[in-house]
Amino acid sequence: EFAATLGEAVAFERSGTLDVAVASAARDAAASGLAHPVVLLSPACASFDQFRNFEVRGDAFRERVKILPE
């Protein structure tokens, strides 16, 4: 399992779905205290169970980010 490979060397969070991941990333960014926080979509694993391909996943990420409150 990928999480076991990371161990405690890298902080990570299992989100399960893109909606949960974007919401969590938005909360973390807002709590960072930075004037212009950046969130990078960088999935560690494939998501063929949720999206046809990486382009569709990227489009879905973009659409979810667009509707986040400022």
mmCIF file of C-alpha atoms in Angstrom:
data_model
loop_
_atom_site.group_PDB
_atom_site.id
_atom_site.type_symbol
_atom_site.label_atom_id
_atom_site.label_comp_id
_atom_site.label_asym_id
_atom_site.label_seq_id
_atom_site.Cartn_x
_atom_site.Cartn_y
_atom_site.Cartn_z
ATOM 1 C CA GLU A 1 0.000 0.000 0.000
ATOM 2 C CA PHE A 2 1.273 3.418 -0.966
ATOM 3 C CA ALA A 3 0.625 4.964 2.454
ATOM 4 C CA ALA A 4 2.819 2.325 4.079
ATOM 5 C CA THR A 5 5.622 3.238 1.679
ATOM 6 C CA LEU A 6 5.470 6.869 2.787
ATOM 7 C CA GLY A 7 5.414 5.958 6.450
ATOM 8 C CA GLU A 8 6.004 9.066 8.514
ATOM 9 C CA ALA A 9 8.515 10.593 6.091
ATOM 10 C CA VAL A 10 5.870 12.667 4.303
ATOM 11 C CA ALA A 11 2.655 14.131 5.668
ATOM 12 C CA PHE A 12 -0.321 12.875 3.680
ATOM 13 C CA GLU A 13 -4.075 12.610 3.837
ATOM 14 C CA ARG A 14 -6.378 10.069 2.210
ATOM 15 C CA SER A 15 -9.309 11.893 0.685
ATOM 16 C CA GLY A 16 -11.135 9.188 -1.231
ATOM 17 C CA THR A 17 -12.756 11.551 -3.726
ATOM 18 C CA LEU A 18 -11.771 14.699 -5.565
ATOM 19 C CA ASP A 19 -14.555 16.658 -3.848
ATOM 20 C CA VAL A 20 -13.176 15.780 -0.417
ATOM 21 C CA ALA A 21 -9.593 16.485 -1.534
ATOM 22 C CA VAL A 22 -10.423 19.933 -2.936
ATOM 23 C CA ALA A 23 -12.432 20.902 0.157
ATOM 24 C CA SER A 24 -9.600 19.791 2.438
ATOM 25 C CA ALA A 25 -6.967 21.583 0.355
ATOM 26 C CA ALA A 26 -9.056 24.765 0.384
ATOM 27 C CA ARG A 27 -9.339 24.623 4.184
ATOM 28 C CA ASP A 28 -5.597 24.033 4.539
ATOM 29 C CA ALA A 29 -4.812 26.899 2.152
ATOM 30 C CA ALA A 30 -7.137 29.273 3.998
ATOM 31 C CA ALA A 31 -5.598 28.289 7.341
ATOM 32 C CA SER A 32 -2.030 28.723 6.064
ATOM 33 C CA GLY A 33 -1.954 32.445 6.719
ATOM 34 C CA LEU A 34 -0.371 33.063 3.316
ATOM 35 C CA ALA A 35 -1.663 35.952 1.227
ATOM 36 C CA HIS A 36 -1.791 33.816 -1.929
ATOM 37 C CA PRO A 37 -1.645 30.107 -1.051
ATOM 38 C CA VAL A 38 -1.141 27.615 -3.873
ATOM 39 C CA VAL A 39 -2.763 24.194 -4.168
ATOM 40 C CA LEU A 40 -1.245 21.767 -6.650
ATOM 41 C CA LEU A 41 -3.180 18.799 -8.036
ATOM 42 C CA SER A 42 -0.602 16.047 -7.835
ATOM 43 C CA PRO A 43 -2.342 12.698 -7.345
ATOM 44 C CA ALA A 44 -0.177 9.895 -6.034
ATOM 45 C CA CYS A 45 -2.278 7.148 -7.582
ATOM 46 C CA ALA A 46 -4.475 6.460 -10.569
ATOM 47 C CA SER A 47 -8.178 7.252 -10.289
ATOM 48 C CA PHE A 48 -9.635 5.113 -13.054
ATOM 49 C CA ASP A 49 -12.447 4.170 -10.680
ATOM 50 C CA GLN A 50 -13.575 7.817 -10.728
ATOM 51 C CA PHE A 51 -12.350 9.332 -14.019
ATOM 52 C CA ARG A 52 -11.863 8.127 -17.596
ATOM 53 C CA ASN A 53 -8.361 9.650 -17.821
ATOM 54 C CA PHE A 54 -6.075 12.308 -16.364
ATOM 55 C CA GLU A 55 -7.490 15.027 -18.630
ATOM 56 C CA VAL A 56 -10.997 14.473 -17.280
ATOM 57 C CA ARG A 57 -9.630 14.421 -13.725
ATOM 58 C CA GLY A 58 -7.813 17.720 -14.356
ATOM 59 C CA ASP A 59 -10.961 19.281 -15.794
ATOM 60 C CA ALA A 60 -12.945 18.111 -12.762
ATOM 61 C CA PHE A 61 -10.331 19.628 -10.431
ATOM 62 C CA ARG A 62 -10.455 22.938 -12.298
ATOM 63 C CA GLU A 63 -14.268 23.065 -12.160
ATOM 64 C CA ARG A 64 -14.333 22.365 -8.419
ATOM 65 C CA VAL A 65 -11.708 25.033 -7.735
ATOM 66 C CA LYS A 66 -13.643 27.611 -9.777
ATOM 67 C CA ILE A 67 -16.644 27.323 -7.451
ATOM 68 C CA LEU A 68 -14.669 27.741 -4.221
ATOM 69 C CA PRO A 69 -15.437 30.926 -2.305
ATOM 70 C CA GLU A 70 -12.732 33.593 -2.546
#
